[in-house]
Amino acid sequence: MILRLVVAALLLFITLPTVVVIAVSFNPTAILSFPPSGLSLRWYENVLTYPQFQRAAVNSLVVTGAAVALALPVGTLAALALERGRLRGRNAWAVLLLSPLVVPGVAAGLGFLILAAALGLLRSRSVLIAAHVALVLPFVVRAVWVSVRNLDPALERAAASLGAAPSHVFRRVTLPLLKPGLFAALLFAVVVSLNEFVVSLFISNRVTEILPVAMFTYVVNYTDPTIAALSSLFIVATFVVVWLADRYLDLARVFLQH
Amino acid sequence: MTTVVVELRGCTRDYGAVRAVDALDLSVHESEFLALLGPSGCGKTTTLNLIAGFVPPTAGRVFLDGDDVTDRPPHLRGLGMVFQSYALFPHLSVRENVAFGLRERRVPAREIERRVGDALELVRLDRAGRQRPGELSGGMQQRVALARALVYRPRVLLLDEPLAALDKKLREGMRDELRAIQRSVGITTIFVTHDQAEALGLSDRIAVMNRGRIEQLGAPREIYEHPATRFVADFIGASTVLRGRAVANDRVAVAGVTLVVTSGALSSGADVELAIRPERVQLVPGGGDNVVEARVEGLVYQGAQTELTARLRDDQRVLALVTEPAPAPLEVGQTVRLHLPADAFMVLA
């Protein structure tokens, strides 16, 4: 009984902020108050028409799209190399590839900032893309690695014995069998990149900033529920993506397999 | 026995400090069914992988139809292989699995259709084409793997313990079927197994392997009846091996008894090893030539026969199969007389 109460309290604690944000986003007045005093969509209208958000949304799409497009093949090959390759210092490589998970965002952000400044790249989105590749890579490597581990090497040998050159083996056997891992990797990469804030804050400006950074800047300057409306859209979008992925890809399986 | 199709010349394969295959020479002839037989770790699977091209030899050369293919990758060797785990592609249907090799060879779609149909018919699976391998039983998967390896008419068929994953009844059925298919296709086949009954029943020739070397190569009957070494005698059908000293060119002293041996030339005074099959050892009521006394140590009733383990006076072990019903009830600890026929001995090198 007590256990149940604790669990219920925990669940409430976890979901309450989200509920509050969504509730506040429908507030008709320009104050972030809870509970809301009525129902209105004016802040949603504001979100969609505010030019800086529009620009940031495009930036987010470009940065996330590019970062994922780069991280997916790189991470997949890394996972294959880690599992299959005749690799010296396999553990060191694994730690290196997974390390962005444990490096504090502020440290990574500062590093990228100094590097970008030295290279004169602070005005372009390329640094953001590079940083996002590094940040999503651990998730990609990890997700694909699980699939690689479950791949029976005899299948690739069989394909070779049937006359398939290595490139054909990869395309016709290896890649299709890695699909669950690749989908999971794609999902994580997108979610992590879209929500990335700390590192991006260091290396973006008004022109290149992505949505989470733009939202932060907005909150610093204004305190109306616009930000709650945008957050709600973000939450719903993320939720839908994860829900779809879970439904069609069986996320639990990908994660619990080892 | 005409053309040599596969030839290994002095092939050695090391895995780290372990020598899996040791300076192996082997020739496989056109249309023959050759078994590589041995216990696990004897190098038989490595030998198959050397032929398939999955592992390069540390030393030595591999020839296919007289061409040196040592450096040719597996996909260019044109062989067919059935894996122990079948290795069917789980993301493809049975038909697509079988069509895989044909598609790699850029065979026209219509011909693929026809040949896949023929291959599935050959293994009696023409109805299962649309199913995924995971939906099939072990025996059916086995047949798909066979169809997939045969459909593009490979030069050689390699089988890696193809029956090991099946239960006993199915295994016997598949064994006969495999032999029939191999005969009808007439394909040169190399078959890896640790099961001596399988090897004896299926092969034209058997290569008995031990520690990376071939102990003996010959027809099943020859291997069974004239094992060249103690290892072969022991591995092919549990045998009794008796140590003794030749006292004449047809007499051997064993455990205080002089046995007449007519099945091999002996040099007097030498230490010899004699093997004898348990089914040749007879339980007899009284004494006579070649009769030894032994104390019963173990009895395993097997229905049609009882497996009897007994020890001679000098503690050497003798195995005998006693046809049931036994002439007299047997008990552990009892002393029995065993007749070891003079022509039943195999003199080991």
XYZ file of C-alpha atoms in Angstrom:
607
model
C 0.000 0.000 0.000
C 2.774 2.428 0.995
C 4.765 1.228 -1.978
C 1.886 2.033 -4.266
C 1.588 5.481 -2.822
C 5.279 6.086 -3.341
C 5.031 4.930 -6.950
C 1.985 7.115 -7.528
C 3.743 10.100 -5.977
C 6.784 9.498 -8.146
C 4.720 9.257 -11.297
C 2.920 12.453 -10.351
C 6.225 14.155 -9.680
C 7.552 13.055 -13.067
C 4.524 14.091 -15.082
C 3.412 17.177 -13.152
C 5.782 19.694 -14.808
C 4.638 18.540 -18.231
C 1.006 18.831 -17.228
C 1.581 22.291 -15.790
C 3.341 23.484 -18.934
C 0.582 22.198 -21.200
C -2.110 23.710 -18.972
C -0.389 27.083 -18.816
C -0.021 27.182 -22.607
C -3.785 27.622 -22.942
C -3.843 30.575 -20.519
C -5.587 33.601 -22.054
C -3.567 36.118 -20.020
C 0.066 37.063 -20.457
C 1.121 35.726 -17.065
C 2.645 32.260 -16.449
C 0.092 31.321 -13.801
C -1.261 27.975 -12.758
C -4.049 26.957 -12.870
C -4.977 28.813 -16.083
C -7.813 31.296 -15.883
C -9.417 30.244 -19.159
C -8.799 28.669 -22.554
C -7.087 30.380 -25.463
C -4.922 29.522 -28.461
C -3.359 32.993 -28.763
C 0.057 31.809 -27.542
C 0.085 29.046 -30.115
C -0.623 31.687 -32.729
C 2.238 33.731 -31.334
C 4.599 30.738 -31.521
C 3.817 30.086 -35.154
C 4.106 33.721 -36.230
C 7.143 34.807 -34.219
C 9.943 35.198 -36.843
C 12.790 34.136 -34.548
C 11.010 30.847 -33.798
C 10.447 30.247 -37.473
C 14.097 30.816 -38.187
C 15.110 28.589 -35.237
C 12.749 25.840 -36.390
C 14.440 25.803 -39.796
C 17.839 25.744 -38.069
C 16.732 22.857 -35.897
C 15.597 20.869 -38.909
C 18.804 21.542 -40.800
C 21.102 20.809 -37.852
C 19.248 17.690 -36.740
C 18.848 16.433 -40.298
C 22.509 16.883 -41.122
C 23.747 15.556 -37.783
C 21.607 12.428 -37.996
C 22.514 11.849 -41.636
C 26.188 11.926 -40.641
C 25.967 10.113 -37.324
C 23.927 7.180 -38.587
C 26.436 5.795 -41.125
C 29.435 6.698 -38.951
C 27.867 5.132 -35.861
C 26.809 2.019 -37.773
C 30.286 1.447 -39.149
C 31.736 2.106 -35.704
C 29.412 -0.474 -34.156
C 30.385 -3.016 -36.824
C 34.055 -2.305 -36.266
C 33.698 -2.579 -32.489
C 32.011 -5.948 -32.722
C 33.676 -7.471 -35.746
C 36.818 -5.596 -36.598
C 40.305 -6.735 -35.824
C 40.624 -3.698 -33.647
C 43.452 -2.842 -31.360
C 42.265 -1.233 -28.114
C 38.641 -2.106 -28.697
C 37.625 -0.952 -25.225
C 39.377 2.371 -25.616
C 37.494 2.999 -28.849
C 34.202 2.076 -27.235
C 34.826 4.418 -24.317
C 35.830 7.202 -26.681
C 32.712 6.787 -28.807
C 30.397 6.658 -25.812
C 32.178 9.423 -23.862
C 29.963 12.368 -24.929
C 27.354 10.791 -22.654
C 29.393 11.569 -19.556
C 31.158 14.808 -20.470
C 29.202 17.724 -18.942
C 27.424 19.804 -21.571
C 29.073 22.973 -20.340
C 32.541 21.504 -20.790
C 31.734 20.170 -24.242
C 30.091 23.464 -25.194
C 33.082 25.479 -24.052
C 35.402 23.182 -25.967
C 33.416 23.508 -29.163
C 33.229 27.280 -28.657
C 36.991 27.682 -28.326
C 37.606 25.348 -31.253
C 35.035 27.083 -33.455
C 36.445 30.503 -32.595
C 39.947 29.353 -33.457
C 38.727 28.020 -36.799
C 36.590 31.096 -37.465
C 33.447 28.996 -37.801
C 31.239 30.679 -35.208
C 28.961 32.241 -37.774
C 28.053 28.991 -39.531
C 25.887 26.068 -38.587
C 28.683 23.611 -39.300
C 29.962 23.714 -35.722
C 26.472 23.041 -34.419
C 26.174 20.093 -36.779
C 29.560 18.738 -35.747
C 28.683 19.073 -32.068
C 25.361 17.331 -32.580
C 27.045 14.469 -34.428
C 29.340 13.970 -31.442
C 26.431 14.154 -29.003
C 24.142 11.667 -30.792
C 26.902 9.253 -31.772
C 26.866 7.343 -28.446
C 23.168 6.642 -28.877
C 23.608 5.511 -32.460
C 26.589 3.282 -31.690
C 24.867 1.719 -28.728
C 21.592 0.998 -30.533
C 23.258 -0.456 -33.632
C 25.770 -2.425 -31.584
C 22.977 -4.430 -29.990
C 21.712 -5.443 -33.431
C 25.198 -6.296 -34.640
C 25.703 -8.542 -31.635
C 22.536 -10.440 -32.441
C 23.582 -10.961 -36.037
C 24.739 -14.513 -36.740
C 28.029 -14.306 -38.682
C 27.072 -17.562 -40.411
C 24.419 -15.581 -42.328
C 27.066 -13.416 -43.927
C 29.210 -16.443 -44.669
C 26.200 -18.114 -46.230
C 25.631 -15.099 -48.460
C 29.293 -15.162 -49.501
C 29.123 -18.887 -50.256
C 26.109 -18.172 -52.472
C 28.225 -15.839 -54.571
C 27.618 -12.447 -52.974
C 30.572 -10.070 -53.026
C 31.225 -8.282 -49.702
C 29.310 -5.170 -50.812
C 26.316 -7.326 -51.764
C 26.499 -9.221 -48.499
C 26.323 -5.900 -46.681
C 23.418 -4.585 -48.724
C 21.347 -7.743 -49.008
C 21.973 -9.375 -45.622
C 23.789 -7.261 -43.039
C 21.882 -4.008 -43.475
C 18.356 -5.495 -43.602
C 19.095 -7.474 -40.440
C 20.352 -4.372 -38.647
C 17.108 -2.547 -39.363
C 15.655 -2.610 -35.832
C 18.875 -1.179 -34.425
C 19.068 1.422 -37.169
C 15.519 2.592 -36.512
C 16.155 2.853 -32.806
C 19.353 4.744 -33.528
C 17.519 7.125 -35.842
C 14.865 7.768 -33.233
C 17.314 8.533 -30.452
C 19.495 10.641 -32.647
C 16.517 12.781 -33.694
C 15.127 13.173 -30.184
C 18.507 13.917 -28.593
C 19.487 16.383 -31.284
C 16.162 18.223 -31.354
C 16.233 18.676 -27.580
C 19.914 19.525 -27.254
C 20.381 22.830 -25.469
C 23.509 23.342 -23.354
C 26.187 22.722 -25.961
C 24.183 24.482 -28.666
C 23.841 27.575 -26.482
C 27.609 28.036 -26.502
C 28.080 27.810 -30.235
C 25.067 29.500 -31.780
C 24.105 33.099 -32.394
C 20.798 34.784 -33.258
C 21.113 33.604 -36.844
C 22.116 29.989 -36.265
C 20.359 29.201 -32.997
C 18.135 26.147 -32.829
C 14.707 25.984 -31.195
C 15.668 25.078 -27.611
C 18.164 27.965 -27.594
C 15.630 30.330 -29.111
C 13.145 29.291 -26.454
C 15.664 29.989 -23.720
C 16.427 33.423 -25.165
C 12.715 34.142 -25.319
C 12.196 33.162 -21.675
C 15.051 35.405 -20.627
C 13.335 38.389 -22.274
C 9.594 37.701 -21.967
C 7.495 35.830 -19.451
C 4.268 35.186 -21.352
C 2.900 31.626 -21.993
C 4.239 31.558 -25.580
C 7.067 29.417 -24.352
C 4.627 27.055 -22.668
C 2.783 26.693 -25.975
C 6.017 25.923 -27.842
C 7.088 23.491 -25.121
C 3.742 21.744 -25.402
C 4.198 21.356 -29.150
C 7.656 19.955 -28.511
C 6.410 17.530 -25.901
C 3.577 16.288 -28.082
C 5.858 15.883 -31.086
C 8.456 13.932 -29.091
C 5.761 11.847 -27.499
C 4.246 10.949 -30.854
C 7.628 9.964 -32.287
C 8.477 7.754 -29.319
C 5.014 6.242 -29.263
C 5.171 5.384 -32.952
C 8.636 3.939 -32.556
C 7.612 1.847 -29.594
C 4.575 0.616 -31.400
C 6.358 -0.366 -34.582
C 9.848 -1.141 -33.399
C 9.427 -2.677 -30.000
C 11.836 -0.394 -28.156
C 11.838 -2.507 -25.045
C 13.351 -5.337 -27.034
C 16.122 -3.191 -28.421
C 17.036 -2.013 -24.940
C 16.553 -5.037 -22.782
C 18.408 -7.442 -24.986
C 21.553 -7.204 -22.955
C 37.299 -42.310 -59.178
C 38.480 -40.087 -61.936
C 39.001 -36.348 -61.838
C 40.233 -34.650 -58.710
C 37.861 -31.778 -57.950
C 39.117 -30.484 -54.615
C 42.676 -30.782 -53.487
C 44.442 -29.600 -50.349
C 48.210 -29.639 -50.437
C 50.043 -29.364 -47.150
C 47.358 -27.149 -45.647
C 48.027 -25.884 -42.157
C 45.831 -23.537 -40.183
C 46.829 -22.048 -36.843
C 44.562 -20.161 -34.497
C 47.002 -18.381 -32.258
C 49.066 -21.127 -30.672
C 46.557 -23.820 -31.607
C 47.184 -25.810 -34.772
C 43.690 -26.679 -36.013
C 44.796 -28.293 -39.259
C 48.265 -29.745 -39.612
C 49.923 -30.144 -43.030
C 46.853 -31.784 -44.488
C 46.809 -33.438 -47.917
C 43.444 -34.425 -49.330
C 42.021 -35.126 -52.776
C 38.301 -35.305 -53.406
C 37.139 -36.949 -56.609
C 34.366 -36.152 -59.051
C 30.881 -37.080 -57.790
C 32.154 -38.690 -54.631
C 30.618 -38.279 -51.207
C 33.456 -37.783 -48.759
C 32.992 -37.529 -45.014
C 35.371 -35.701 -42.710
C 34.830 -37.571 -39.487
C 36.274 -36.869 -36.086
C 35.653 -35.620 -32.575
C 35.090 -31.930 -31.936
C 38.289 -29.967 -32.249
C 39.847 -32.417 -34.699
C 40.030 -29.798 -37.450
C 37.257 -31.085 -39.691
C 35.251 -27.849 -39.739
C 38.407 -25.806 -40.258
C 39.229 -28.053 -43.208
C 35.789 -27.329 -44.660
C 36.308 -23.600 -44.102
C 39.652 -23.793 -45.893
C 37.904 -25.305 -48.899
C 35.051 -22.780 -48.744
C 37.528 -19.938 -48.398
C 36.255 -18.548 -45.114
C 39.657 -18.916 -43.510
C 42.972 -18.737 -45.360
C 45.521 -21.480 -44.687
C 48.547 -20.480 -42.630
C 50.546 -22.616 -45.041
C 49.705 -24.807 -48.032
C 47.533 -24.413 -51.111
C 43.924 -25.174 -52.017
C 43.009 -26.313 -55.536
C 39.645 -26.491 -57.276
C 39.615 -28.331 -60.592
C 43.360 -27.925 -60.708
C 43.278 -24.155 -60.231
C 45.022 -22.664 -57.226
C 42.174 -20.888 -55.395
C 44.024 -20.257 -52.132
C 43.695 -16.493 -52.548
C 40.242 -16.527 -54.137
C 37.491 -15.149 -51.855
C 34.550 -17.443 -51.022
C 32.033 -15.701 -53.285
C 34.139 -16.489 -56.349
C 34.684 -20.176 -55.575
C 31.289 -21.316 -56.829
C 30.685 -23.810 -54.047
C 27.446 -24.631 -52.242
C 27.385 -24.869 -48.495
C 24.881 -26.017 -45.893
C 25.630 -24.676 -42.436
C 25.092 -26.425 -39.148
C 22.663 -23.695 -38.076
C 21.304 -23.633 -41.675
C 21.979 -19.848 -41.767
C 18.766 -19.128 -43.635
C 18.124 -15.421 -44.119
C 15.338 -14.616 -41.637
C 14.246 -11.487 -43.511
C 13.628 -13.356 -46.769
C 10.967 -15.871 -47.719
C 11.877 -19.466 -48.512
C 11.718 -18.678 -52.228
C 13.902 -15.599 -51.877
C 16.379 -17.609 -49.833
C 16.648 -20.222 -52.545
C 16.799 -17.565 -55.274
C 19.671 -15.726 -53.550
C 22.504 -17.480 -55.365
C 20.765 -17.217 -58.724
C 20.161 -13.505 -58.294
C 23.836 -13.013 -57.453
C 24.609 -14.783 -60.735
C 22.274 -12.435 -62.615
C 20.122 -15.270 -63.902
C 17.036 -13.912 -65.732
C 13.946 -13.597 -63.525
C 11.910 -16.172 -65.408
C 14.627 -18.775 -65.148
C 15.088 -18.025 -61.452
C 11.379 -18.679 -61.013
C 11.642 -22.027 -62.756
C 14.823 -23.221 -61.106
C 13.709 -22.222 -57.625
C 10.519 -24.178 -58.246
C 12.515 -27.210 -59.349
C 14.846 -26.979 -56.364
C 11.979 -26.726 -53.900
C 10.337 -29.690 -55.559
C 13.564 -31.661 -55.257
C 13.489 -31.196 -51.488
C 9.676 -31.594 -51.376
C 8.985 -28.064 -50.193
C 7.130 -26.656 -53.192
C 4.284 -25.484 -50.958
C 6.353 -23.552 -48.427
C 7.794 -20.955 -50.806
C 6.055 -17.929 -49.342
C 6.829 -18.701 -45.719
C 9.641 -17.218 -43.670
C 12.327 -19.640 -42.439
C 11.298 -18.954 -38.840
C 7.896 -20.486 -39.526
C 9.360 -23.822 -40.604
C 10.377 -26.881 -38.600
C 14.031 -27.829 -38.273
C 13.765 -30.529 -40.925
C 12.121 -28.152 -43.370
C 14.731 -25.459 -42.741
C 17.373 -28.056 -43.414
C 15.810 -28.830 -46.772
C 15.559 -25.147 -47.672
C 19.264 -24.775 -46.892
C 19.986 -27.742 -49.148
C 17.841 -26.364 -51.981
C 19.506 -22.968 -51.616
C 22.966 -24.537 -51.906
C 22.078 -26.773 -54.871
C 19.947 -24.479 -57.023
C 22.803 -22.791 -58.853
C 24.500 -26.152 -59.526
C 27.700 -25.560 -57.577
C 30.833 -27.514 -58.383
C 31.060 -28.915 -54.860
C 28.577 -29.207 -52.027
C 29.937 -28.628 -48.532
C 27.893 -29.840 -45.583
C 28.804 -28.774 -42.058
C 27.132 -31.181 -39.631
C 23.850 -30.684 -41.472
C 21.971 -33.273 -39.451
C 23.282 -32.453 -35.988
C 20.455 -30.079 -35.081
C 17.676 -32.557 -35.895
C 16.154 -35.070 -33.520
C 17.053 -38.709 -33.999
C 14.093 -39.892 -36.024
C 14.180 -36.912 -38.375
C 17.925 -37.268 -38.699
C 17.662 -40.786 -40.032
C 15.023 -39.763 -42.548
C 17.043 -36.764 -43.682
C 20.156 -38.891 -43.984
C 18.530 -41.164 -46.535
C 17.044 -38.207 -48.338
C 20.371 -36.403 -48.443
C 22.037 -39.443 -49.964
C 19.280 -39.848 -52.545
C 19.466 -36.185 -53.545
C 23.239 -36.265 -53.756
C 23.057 -39.372 -55.962
C 20.437 -37.896 -58.270
C 22.309 -34.612 -58.658
C 25.661 -36.379 -58.835
C 27.448 -33.549 -57.097
C 30.829 -33.868 -55.412
C 30.073 -33.592 -51.711
C 32.181 -33.045 -48.630
C 30.429 -33.725 -45.399
C 31.626 -32.866 -41.919
C 30.321 -34.977 -39.074
C 31.230 -36.335 -35.671
C 28.684 -39.136 -35.999
C 30.323 -42.340 -37.191
C 27.010 -43.971 -38.127
C 26.209 -41.036 -40.410
C 29.629 -41.187 -42.012
C 29.482 -44.960 -42.511
C 26.001 -44.849 -43.975
C 26.408 -41.912 -46.321
C 29.901 -41.761 -47.677
C 31.885 -43.244 -50.497
C 35.017 -42.497 -48.536
C 35.707 -41.375 -44.997
C 38.614 -39.306 -43.785
C 38.958 -39.916 -40.060
C 40.544 -36.842 -38.527
C 42.343 -36.357 -35.253
C 44.383 -33.380 -34.078
C 44.360 -31.659 -37.436
C 45.552 -34.701 -39.346
C 43.900 -37.458 -41.314
C 44.387 -40.707 -39.414
C 42.923 -42.863 -42.133
C 41.229 -42.338 -45.465
C 39.204 -45.072 -47.088
C 35.865 -46.654 -47.890
C 33.537 -47.098 -44.892
C 33.960 -50.870 -44.840
C 37.717 -50.586 -45.013
C 37.775 -48.054 -42.180
C 35.508 -50.190 -40.058
C 37.107 -53.529 -40.730
C 40.710 -52.472 -40.998
C 41.295 -49.453 -38.826
C 44.843 -48.282 -39.313
C 45.355 -46.807 -35.878
C 44.145 -47.218 -32.348
C 42.338 -43.881 -32.623
C 40.376 -44.998 -35.672
C 39.519 -48.350 -34.145
C 38.291 -46.629 -31.045
C 36.404 -43.810 -32.757
C 34.651 -45.945 -35.361
C 32.515 -48.228 -33.267
C 33.691 -48.688 -29.716
C 36.378 -51.318 -29.869
C 38.382 -53.245 -27.434
C 42.084 -52.633 -27.821
C 44.340 -55.225 -26.231
C 48.047 -54.788 -25.704
C 50.238 -57.848 -25.975
C 53.486 -59.241 -27.275
C 53.837 -61.239 -30.457
C 55.345 -64.620 -29.711
C 55.172 -65.892 -33.286
C 53.988 -64.387 -36.542
C 50.444 -65.489 -35.761
C 50.499 -65.722 -31.963
C 50.123 -62.959 -29.395
C 50.413 -63.298 -25.637
C 47.756 -61.291 -23.837
C 47.000 -61.516 -20.122
C 48.703 -64.870 -19.776
C 46.858 -66.437 -22.712
C 48.275 -67.038 -26.158
C 45.845 -65.895 -28.829
C 45.907 -67.017 -32.433
C 45.752 -64.064 -34.798
C 45.209 -64.863 -38.457
C 44.197 -61.439 -39.744
C 47.578 -59.742 -39.928
C 51.268 -60.433 -40.167
C 53.161 -59.949 -36.914
C 56.844 -59.772 -36.207
C 57.730 -62.017 -33.353
C 58.857 -60.340 -30.158
C 57.224 -56.994 -30.893
C 54.672 -55.226 -28.705
C 51.384 -55.166 -30.592
C 47.930 -53.716 -30.228
C 44.949 -55.771 -31.278
C 41.518 -54.293 -31.743
C 38.353 -56.316 -31.771
C 34.757 -55.234 -32.304
C 32.364 -55.968 -29.441
C 29.971 -57.752 -31.808
C 32.692 -60.280 -32.703
C 33.365 -61.237 -29.091
C 31.339 -64.301 -28.094
C 30.232 -65.560 -24.745
C 31.092 -69.258 -24.551
C 30.361 -71.911 -21.910
C 33.662 -73.766 -21.948
C 37.340 -73.342 -22.745
C 39.112 -73.727 -26.073
C 41.345 -71.836 -28.460
C 41.314 -68.077 -28.095
C 39.088 -68.172 -25.050
C 39.915 -65.813 -22.204
C 38.490 -65.508 -18.754
C 37.192 -62.138 -17.624
C 35.327 -60.648 -14.700
C 32.072 -58.834 -15.539
C 32.298 -55.189 -14.595
C 29.267 -53.636 -16.240
C 26.077 -54.669 -17.990
C 23.883 -52.362 -20.056
C 20.679 -53.928 -21.279
C 19.693 -52.529 -24.677
C 16.737 -54.703 -25.635
C 17.993 -56.792 -28.514
C 21.408 -57.091 -26.903
C 23.325 -56.415 -23.725
C 26.560 -54.498 -23.671
C 29.000 -56.287 -21.445
C 32.180 -54.755 -20.043
C 34.674 -57.148 -18.531
C 38.256 -57.084 -17.265
C 40.942 -59.616 -18.094
C 43.324 -60.932 -15.453
C 45.800 -58.110 -16.216
C 43.029 -55.512 -15.947
C 42.653 -54.862 -19.692
C 39.092 -54.051 -20.638
C 37.025 -56.068 -23.119
C 33.676 -55.033 -24.594
C 31.183 -57.591 -25.853
C 27.671 -57.445 -27.238
C 25.632 -60.377 -26.000
C 22.551 -61.135 -28.072
C 19.424 -61.340 -25.937
C 18.066 -63.488 -24.538
C 21.449 -64.394 -23.061
C 22.218 -68.140 -22.687
C 22.552 -67.705 -18.918
C 21.698 -64.793 -16.621
C 24.623 -62.416 -16.262
C 25.712 -60.629 -13.118
C 28.322 -58.064 -12.286
C 31.336 -59.679 -10.583
C 30.804 -63.017 -12.232
C 33.593 -64.636 -14.264
C 32.770 -65.361 -17.897
C 34.588 -66.980 -20.801
C 34.936 -64.942 -23.955
C 35.893 -66.284 -27.349
C 37.973 -63.884 -29.434
C 37.947 -65.319 -33.001
C 41.369 -65.473 -34.644
C 40.143 -63.712 -37.782
C 38.360 -60.947 -35.882
C 41.480 -59.154 -34.696
C 42.598 -55.941 -36.289
C 46.310 -55.386 -35.903
C 46.925 -51.704 -35.270
C 49.927 -49.821 -36.510
